[in-house]
PDB file of C-alpha atoms in Angstrom:
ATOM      1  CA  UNK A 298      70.539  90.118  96.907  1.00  0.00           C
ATOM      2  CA  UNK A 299      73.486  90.386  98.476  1.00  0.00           C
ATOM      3  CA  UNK A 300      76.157  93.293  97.167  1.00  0.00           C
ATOM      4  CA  UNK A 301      78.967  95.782  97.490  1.00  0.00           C
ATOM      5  CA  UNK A 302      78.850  99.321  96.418  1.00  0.00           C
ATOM      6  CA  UNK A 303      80.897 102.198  96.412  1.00  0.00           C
ATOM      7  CA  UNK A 304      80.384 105.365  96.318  1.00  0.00           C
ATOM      8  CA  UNK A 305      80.753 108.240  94.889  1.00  0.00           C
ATOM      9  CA  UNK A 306      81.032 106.724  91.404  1.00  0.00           C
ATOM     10  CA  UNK A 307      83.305 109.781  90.072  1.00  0.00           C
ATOM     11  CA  UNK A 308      85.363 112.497  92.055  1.00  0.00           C
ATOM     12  CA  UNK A 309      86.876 115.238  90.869  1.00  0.00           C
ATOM     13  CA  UNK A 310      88.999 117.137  93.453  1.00  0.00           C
ATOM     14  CA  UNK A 311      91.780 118.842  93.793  1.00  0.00           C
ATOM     15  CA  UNK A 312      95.904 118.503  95.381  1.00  0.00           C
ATOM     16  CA  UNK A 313      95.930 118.669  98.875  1.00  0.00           C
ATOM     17  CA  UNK A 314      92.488 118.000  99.747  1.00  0.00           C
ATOM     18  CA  UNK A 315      91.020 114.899 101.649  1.00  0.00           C
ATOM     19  CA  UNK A 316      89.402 112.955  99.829  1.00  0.00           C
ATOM     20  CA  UNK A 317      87.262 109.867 101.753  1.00  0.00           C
ATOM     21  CA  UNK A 318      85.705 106.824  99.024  1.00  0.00           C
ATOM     22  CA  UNK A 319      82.703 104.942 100.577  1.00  0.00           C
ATOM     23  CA  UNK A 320      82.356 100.887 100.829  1.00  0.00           C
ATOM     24  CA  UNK A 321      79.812  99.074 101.862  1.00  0.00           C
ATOM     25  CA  UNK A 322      79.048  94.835 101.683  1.00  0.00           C
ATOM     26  CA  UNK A 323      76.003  92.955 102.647  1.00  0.00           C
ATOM     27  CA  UNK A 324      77.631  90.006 102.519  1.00  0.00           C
ATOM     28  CA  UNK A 325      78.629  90.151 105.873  1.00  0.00           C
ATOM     29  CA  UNK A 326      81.945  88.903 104.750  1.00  0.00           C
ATOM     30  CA  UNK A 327      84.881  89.631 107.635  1.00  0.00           C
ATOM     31  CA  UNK A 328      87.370  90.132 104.935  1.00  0.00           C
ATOM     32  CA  UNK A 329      87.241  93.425 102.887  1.00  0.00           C
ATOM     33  CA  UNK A 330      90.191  95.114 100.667  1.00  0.00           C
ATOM     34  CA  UNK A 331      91.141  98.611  98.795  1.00  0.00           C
ATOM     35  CA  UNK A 332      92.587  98.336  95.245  1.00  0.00           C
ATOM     36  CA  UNK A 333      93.613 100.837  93.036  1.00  0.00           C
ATOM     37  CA  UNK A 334      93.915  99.781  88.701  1.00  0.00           C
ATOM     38  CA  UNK A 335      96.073 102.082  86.547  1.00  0.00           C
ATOM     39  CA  UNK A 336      96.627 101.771  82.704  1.00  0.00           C
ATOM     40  CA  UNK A 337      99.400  98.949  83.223  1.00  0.00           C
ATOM     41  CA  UNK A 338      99.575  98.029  86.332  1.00  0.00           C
ATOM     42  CA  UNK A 339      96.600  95.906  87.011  1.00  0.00           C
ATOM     43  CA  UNK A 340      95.588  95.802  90.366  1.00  0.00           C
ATOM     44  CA  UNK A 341      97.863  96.795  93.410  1.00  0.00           C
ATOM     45  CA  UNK A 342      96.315  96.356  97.044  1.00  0.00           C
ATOM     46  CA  UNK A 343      96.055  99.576  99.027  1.00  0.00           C
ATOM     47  CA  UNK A 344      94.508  98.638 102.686  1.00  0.00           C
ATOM     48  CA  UNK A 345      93.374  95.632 103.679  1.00  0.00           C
ATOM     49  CA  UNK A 346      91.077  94.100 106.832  1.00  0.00           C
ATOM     50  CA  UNK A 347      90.219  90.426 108.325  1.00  0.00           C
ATOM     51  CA  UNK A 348      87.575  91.881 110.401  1.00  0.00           C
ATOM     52  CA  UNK A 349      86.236  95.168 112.693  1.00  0.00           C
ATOM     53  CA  UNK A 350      89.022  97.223 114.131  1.00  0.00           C
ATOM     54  CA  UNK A 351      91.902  95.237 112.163  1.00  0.00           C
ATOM     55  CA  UNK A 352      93.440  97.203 109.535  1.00  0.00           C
ATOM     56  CA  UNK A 353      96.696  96.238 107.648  1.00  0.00           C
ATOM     57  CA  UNK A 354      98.447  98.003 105.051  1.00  0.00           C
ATOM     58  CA  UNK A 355      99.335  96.315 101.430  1.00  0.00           C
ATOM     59  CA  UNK A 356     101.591  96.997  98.700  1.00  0.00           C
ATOM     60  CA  UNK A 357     100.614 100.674  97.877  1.00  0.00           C
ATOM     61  CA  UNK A 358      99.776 101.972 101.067  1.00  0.00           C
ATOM     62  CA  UNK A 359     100.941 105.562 101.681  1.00  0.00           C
ATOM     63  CA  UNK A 360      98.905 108.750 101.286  1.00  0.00           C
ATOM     64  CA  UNK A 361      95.892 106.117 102.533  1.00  0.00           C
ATOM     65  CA  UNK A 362      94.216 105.272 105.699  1.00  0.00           C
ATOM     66  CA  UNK A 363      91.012 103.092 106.629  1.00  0.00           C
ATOM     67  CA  UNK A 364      89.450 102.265 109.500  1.00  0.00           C
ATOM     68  CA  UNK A 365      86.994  99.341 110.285  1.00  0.00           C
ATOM     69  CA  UNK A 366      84.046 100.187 112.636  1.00  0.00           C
ATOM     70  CA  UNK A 367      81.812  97.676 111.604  1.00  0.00           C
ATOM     71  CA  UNK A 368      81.465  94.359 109.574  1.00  0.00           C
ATOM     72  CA  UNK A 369      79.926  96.064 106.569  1.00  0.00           C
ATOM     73  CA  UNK A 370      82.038  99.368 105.929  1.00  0.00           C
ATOM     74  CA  UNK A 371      85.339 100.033 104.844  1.00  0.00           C
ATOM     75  CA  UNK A 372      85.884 103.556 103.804  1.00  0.00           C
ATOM     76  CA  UNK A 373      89.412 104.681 102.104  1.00  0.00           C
ATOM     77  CA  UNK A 374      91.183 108.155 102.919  1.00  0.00           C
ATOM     78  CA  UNK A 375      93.673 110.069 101.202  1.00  0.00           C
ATOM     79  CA  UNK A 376      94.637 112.450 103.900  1.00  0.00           C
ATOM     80  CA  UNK A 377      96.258 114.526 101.547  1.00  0.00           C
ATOM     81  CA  UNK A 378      95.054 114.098  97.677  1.00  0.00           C
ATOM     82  CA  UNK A 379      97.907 113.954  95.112  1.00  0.00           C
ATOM     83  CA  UNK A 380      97.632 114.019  91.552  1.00  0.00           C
ATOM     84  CA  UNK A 381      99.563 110.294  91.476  1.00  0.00           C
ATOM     85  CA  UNK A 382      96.430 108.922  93.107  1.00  0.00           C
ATOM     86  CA  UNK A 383      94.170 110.119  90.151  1.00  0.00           C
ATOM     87  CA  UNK A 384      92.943 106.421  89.446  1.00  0.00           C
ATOM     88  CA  UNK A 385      90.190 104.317  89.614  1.00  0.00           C
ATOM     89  CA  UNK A 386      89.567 102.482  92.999  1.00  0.00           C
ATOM     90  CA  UNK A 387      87.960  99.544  93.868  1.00  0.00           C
ATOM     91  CA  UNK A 388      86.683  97.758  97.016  1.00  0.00           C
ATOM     92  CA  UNK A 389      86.110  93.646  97.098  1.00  0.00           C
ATOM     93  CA  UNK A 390      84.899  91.434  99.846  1.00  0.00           C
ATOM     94  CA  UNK A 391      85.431  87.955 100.381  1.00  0.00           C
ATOM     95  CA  UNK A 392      84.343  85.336 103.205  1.00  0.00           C
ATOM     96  CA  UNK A 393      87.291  83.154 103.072  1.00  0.00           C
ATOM     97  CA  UNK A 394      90.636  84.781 104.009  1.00  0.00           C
ATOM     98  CA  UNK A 395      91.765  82.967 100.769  1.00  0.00           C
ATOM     99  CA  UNK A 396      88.981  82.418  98.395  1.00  0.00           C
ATOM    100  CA  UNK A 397      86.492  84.476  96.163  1.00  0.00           C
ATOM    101  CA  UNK A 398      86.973  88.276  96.555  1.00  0.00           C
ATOM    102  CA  UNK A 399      83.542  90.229  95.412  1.00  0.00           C
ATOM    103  CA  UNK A 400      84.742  93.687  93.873  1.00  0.00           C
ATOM    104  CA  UNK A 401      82.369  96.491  93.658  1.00  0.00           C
ATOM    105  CA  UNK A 402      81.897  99.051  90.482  1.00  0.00           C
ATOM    106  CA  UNK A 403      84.575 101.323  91.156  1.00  0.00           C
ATOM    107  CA  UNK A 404      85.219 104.925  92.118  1.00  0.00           C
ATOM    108  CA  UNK A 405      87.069 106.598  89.085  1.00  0.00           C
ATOM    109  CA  UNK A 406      88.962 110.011  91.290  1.00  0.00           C
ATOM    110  CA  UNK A 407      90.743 112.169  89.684  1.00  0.00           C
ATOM    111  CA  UNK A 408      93.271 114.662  91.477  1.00  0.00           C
ATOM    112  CA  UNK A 409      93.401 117.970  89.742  1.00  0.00           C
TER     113      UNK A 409
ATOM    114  CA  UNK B 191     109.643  93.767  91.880  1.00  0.00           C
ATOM    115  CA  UNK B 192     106.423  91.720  90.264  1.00  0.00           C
ATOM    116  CA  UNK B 193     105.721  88.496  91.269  1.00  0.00           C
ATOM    117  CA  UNK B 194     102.720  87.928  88.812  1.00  0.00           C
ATOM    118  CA  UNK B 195     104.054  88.206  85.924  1.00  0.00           C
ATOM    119  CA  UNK B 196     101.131  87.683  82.960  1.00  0.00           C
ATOM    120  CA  UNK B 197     101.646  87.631  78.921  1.00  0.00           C
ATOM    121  CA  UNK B 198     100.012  88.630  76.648  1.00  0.00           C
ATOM    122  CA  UNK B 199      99.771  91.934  77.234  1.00  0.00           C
ATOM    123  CA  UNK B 200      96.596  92.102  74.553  1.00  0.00           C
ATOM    124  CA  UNK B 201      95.262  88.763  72.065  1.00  0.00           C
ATOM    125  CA  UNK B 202      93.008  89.132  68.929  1.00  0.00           C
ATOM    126  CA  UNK B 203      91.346  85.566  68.238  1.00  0.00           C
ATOM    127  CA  UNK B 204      88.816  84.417  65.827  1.00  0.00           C
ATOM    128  CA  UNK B 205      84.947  83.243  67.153  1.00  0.00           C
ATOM    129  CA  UNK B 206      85.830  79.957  67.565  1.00  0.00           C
ATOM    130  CA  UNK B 207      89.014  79.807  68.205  1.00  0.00           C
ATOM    131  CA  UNK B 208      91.316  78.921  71.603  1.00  0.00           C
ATOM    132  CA  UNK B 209      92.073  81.954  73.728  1.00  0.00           C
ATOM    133  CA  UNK B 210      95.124  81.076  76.027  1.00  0.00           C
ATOM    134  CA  UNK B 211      96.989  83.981  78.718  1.00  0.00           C
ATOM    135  CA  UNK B 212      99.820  82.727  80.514  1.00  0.00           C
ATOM    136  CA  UNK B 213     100.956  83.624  84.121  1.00  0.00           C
ATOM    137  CA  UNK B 214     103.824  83.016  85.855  1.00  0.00           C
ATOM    138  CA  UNK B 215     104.729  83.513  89.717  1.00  0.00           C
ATOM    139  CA  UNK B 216     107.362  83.822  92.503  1.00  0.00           C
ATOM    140  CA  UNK B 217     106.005  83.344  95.413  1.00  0.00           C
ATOM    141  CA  UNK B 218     106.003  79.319  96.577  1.00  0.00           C
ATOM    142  CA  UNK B 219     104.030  80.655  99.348  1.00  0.00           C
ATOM    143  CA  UNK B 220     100.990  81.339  96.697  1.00  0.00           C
ATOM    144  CA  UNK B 221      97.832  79.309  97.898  1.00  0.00           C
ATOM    145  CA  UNK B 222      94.707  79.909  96.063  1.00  0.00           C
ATOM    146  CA  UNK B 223      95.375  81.257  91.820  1.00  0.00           C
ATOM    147  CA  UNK B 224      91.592  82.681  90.787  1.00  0.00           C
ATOM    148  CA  UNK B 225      91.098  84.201  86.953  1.00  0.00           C
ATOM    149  CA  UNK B 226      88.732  87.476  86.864  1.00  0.00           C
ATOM    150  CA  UNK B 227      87.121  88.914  83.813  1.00  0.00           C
ATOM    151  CA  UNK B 228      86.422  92.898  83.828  1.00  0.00           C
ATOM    152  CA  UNK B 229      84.149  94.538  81.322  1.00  0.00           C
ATOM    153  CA  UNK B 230      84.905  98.064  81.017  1.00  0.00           C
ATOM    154  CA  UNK B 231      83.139 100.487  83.409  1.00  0.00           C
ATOM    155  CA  UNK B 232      82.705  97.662  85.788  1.00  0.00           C
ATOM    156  CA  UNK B 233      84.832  95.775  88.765  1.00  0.00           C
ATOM    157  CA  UNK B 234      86.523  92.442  88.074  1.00  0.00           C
ATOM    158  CA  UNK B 235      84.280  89.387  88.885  1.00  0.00           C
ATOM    159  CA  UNK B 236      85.535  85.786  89.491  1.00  0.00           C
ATOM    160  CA  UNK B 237      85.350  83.521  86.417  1.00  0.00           C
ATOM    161  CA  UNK B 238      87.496  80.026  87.679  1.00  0.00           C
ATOM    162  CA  UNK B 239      89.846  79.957  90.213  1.00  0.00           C
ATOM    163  CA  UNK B 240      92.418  76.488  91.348  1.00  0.00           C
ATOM    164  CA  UNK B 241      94.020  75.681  94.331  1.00  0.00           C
ATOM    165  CA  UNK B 242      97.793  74.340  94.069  1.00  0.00           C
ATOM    166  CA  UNK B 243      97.269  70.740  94.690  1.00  0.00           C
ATOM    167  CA  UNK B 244      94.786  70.599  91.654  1.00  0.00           C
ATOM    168  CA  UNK B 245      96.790  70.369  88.306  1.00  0.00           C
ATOM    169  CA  UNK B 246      93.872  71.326  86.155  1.00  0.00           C
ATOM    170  CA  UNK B 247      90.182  72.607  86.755  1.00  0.00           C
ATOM    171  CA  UNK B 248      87.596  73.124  84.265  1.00  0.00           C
ATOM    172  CA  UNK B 249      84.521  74.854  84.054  1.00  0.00           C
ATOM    173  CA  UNK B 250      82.464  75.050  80.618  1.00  0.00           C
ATOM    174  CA  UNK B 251      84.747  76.680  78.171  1.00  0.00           C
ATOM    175  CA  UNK B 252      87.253  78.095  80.800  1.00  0.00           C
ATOM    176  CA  UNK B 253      90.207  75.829  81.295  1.00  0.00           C
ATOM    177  CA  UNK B 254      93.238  76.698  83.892  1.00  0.00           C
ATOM    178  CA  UNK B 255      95.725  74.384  83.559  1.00  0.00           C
ATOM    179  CA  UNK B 256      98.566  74.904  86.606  1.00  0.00           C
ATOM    180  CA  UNK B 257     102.699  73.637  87.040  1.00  0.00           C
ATOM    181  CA  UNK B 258     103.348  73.617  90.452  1.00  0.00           C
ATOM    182  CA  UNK B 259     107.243  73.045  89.423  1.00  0.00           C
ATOM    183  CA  UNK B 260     107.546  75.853  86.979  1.00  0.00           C
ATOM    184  CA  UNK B 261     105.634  78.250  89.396  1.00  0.00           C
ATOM    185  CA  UNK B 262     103.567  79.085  86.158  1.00  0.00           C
ATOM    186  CA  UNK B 263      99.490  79.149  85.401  1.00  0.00           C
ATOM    187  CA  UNK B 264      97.669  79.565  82.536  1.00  0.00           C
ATOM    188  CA  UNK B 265      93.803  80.106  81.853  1.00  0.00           C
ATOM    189  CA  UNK B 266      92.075  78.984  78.537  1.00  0.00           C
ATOM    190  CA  UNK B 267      88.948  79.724  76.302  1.00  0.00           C
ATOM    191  CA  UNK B 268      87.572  77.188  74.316  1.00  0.00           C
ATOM    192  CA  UNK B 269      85.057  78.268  71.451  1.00  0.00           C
ATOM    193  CA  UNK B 270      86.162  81.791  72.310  1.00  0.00           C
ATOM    194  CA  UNK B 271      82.681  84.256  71.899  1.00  0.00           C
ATOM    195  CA  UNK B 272      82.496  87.697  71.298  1.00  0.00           C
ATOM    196  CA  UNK B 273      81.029  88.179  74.240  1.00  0.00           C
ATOM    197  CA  UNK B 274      84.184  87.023  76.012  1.00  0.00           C
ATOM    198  CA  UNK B 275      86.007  90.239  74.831  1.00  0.00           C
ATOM    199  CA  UNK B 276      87.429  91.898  78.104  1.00  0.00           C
ATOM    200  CA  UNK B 277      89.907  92.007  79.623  1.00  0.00           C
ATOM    201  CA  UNK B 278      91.741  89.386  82.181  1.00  0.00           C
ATOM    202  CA  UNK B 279      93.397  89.382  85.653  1.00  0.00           C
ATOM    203  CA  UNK B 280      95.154  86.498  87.073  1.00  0.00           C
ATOM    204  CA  UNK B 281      96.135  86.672  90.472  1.00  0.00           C
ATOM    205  CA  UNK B 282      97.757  84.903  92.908  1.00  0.00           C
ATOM    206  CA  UNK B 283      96.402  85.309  96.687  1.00  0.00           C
ATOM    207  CA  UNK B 284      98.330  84.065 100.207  1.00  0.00           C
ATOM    208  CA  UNK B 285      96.082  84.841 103.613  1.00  0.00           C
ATOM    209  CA  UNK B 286      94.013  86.801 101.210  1.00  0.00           C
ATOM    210  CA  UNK B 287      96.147  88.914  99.852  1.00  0.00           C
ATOM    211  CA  UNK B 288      96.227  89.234  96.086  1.00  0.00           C
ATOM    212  CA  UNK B 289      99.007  89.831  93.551  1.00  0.00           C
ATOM    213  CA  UNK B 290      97.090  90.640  90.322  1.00  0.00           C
ATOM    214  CA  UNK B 291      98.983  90.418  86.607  1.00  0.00           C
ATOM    215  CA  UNK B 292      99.004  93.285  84.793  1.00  0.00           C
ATOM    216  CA  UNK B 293      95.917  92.112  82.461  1.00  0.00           C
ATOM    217  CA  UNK B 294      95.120  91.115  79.375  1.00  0.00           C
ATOM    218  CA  UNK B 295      92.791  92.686  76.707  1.00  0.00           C
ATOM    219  CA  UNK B 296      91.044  89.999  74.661  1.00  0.00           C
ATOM    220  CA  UNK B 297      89.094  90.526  71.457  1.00  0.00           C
ATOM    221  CA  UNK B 298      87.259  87.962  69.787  1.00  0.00           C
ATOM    222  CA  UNK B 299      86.383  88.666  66.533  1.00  0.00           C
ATOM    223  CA  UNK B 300      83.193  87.789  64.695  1.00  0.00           C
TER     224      UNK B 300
END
């Protein structure tokens, strides 16, 4: 069956040091996004990307970077960990631009 | 500044009973309005979702009913189930990107 994962699951690590979070789809699904959910806040998009080599930036984007290199991957950087990214982060996929998004389990990172 | 805006914040009903979150948006531009459920520990996962020419879609006991005019949604539970206790996300999505509301915790009580 088709699926997303993330990985690692937890991270503990500490101010200053980059940090890189792991997504993968085998949907093959073009469209694949970076969210990060606080106590409050709900949801808030990060990075998001339509397809390989397009990137584009959403509501919460600094301290992050991604890059697309294939159809399946999406991996999320913090160049530069700060303790106001300690959060849980999840990835989703989707195969229409607007439609469905598939999330994955979440990476719970904590910035000491 | 929010454009989803979603109330309650947390609802306590009875097994049984009608379950009902409200959401309200900004953004006219707004084309596709999908509900997700997340159990704790795990990611959000689709539960009904309604497109803006569509006034009301159903789908078992999952109900959103949606005002074009007053820029407001609303998703709701019949015969609400324990099992339905998590918590819920509507969102509002324009060339894929999503504007989530903060959430809402439901318990459903035996």
């Amino acid at each position: 069956d088709a699926e997303i994962t993330q990985s690692p699951r937890h991270k503990i690590t500490e101010t200053g040091r980059q940090v890189t979070l792991a997504c993968h789809q085998t949907w093959n699904h073009n469209n694949m996004f970076w969210y990060r959910q606080d106590l409050g806040h709900g949801l808030r998009l990060i990075h998001y990307s339509y397809g390989v080599h397009d990137t584009n930036k959403g509501e919460v984007s600094d301290g992050y970077s991604v890059s697309r290199s294939n159809t399946e991957d999406l991996p999320l950087t913090l160049e530069s960990a700060a303790s106001s990214q300690t959060s849980v982060y999840f990835c989703a996929s989707s195969e229409l631009i607007s439609g469905e998004q598939y999330f994955g389990p979440g990476t719970r990172l904590t910035v000491t | 500044q929010q454009q989803v805006k979603q109330s309650p914040q947390s609802l306590i009903v009875q097994k049984g009973g009608i379950s009902i979150i409200n959401c309200a948006y900004e953004n006219t531009a707004f084309d596709y309005f999908p509900w997700y459920q997340q159990f704790p520990g795990k990611g959000p996962a689709l539960l009904i979702a309604i497109r803006p020419d569509v006034s009301e879609k159903k789908e078992g006991r999952f109900t959103i009913s949606f005002n074009k005019s007053a820029k407001q949604f609303s998703l709701h539970i019949m015969d609400s189930q324990p099992g339905d206790s998590a918590t819920y996300f509507c969102a509002a999505s324009r060339a894929g990107k999503s504007t989530f509301g903060d959430g809402t915790t439901l318990t459903v009580k035996p």
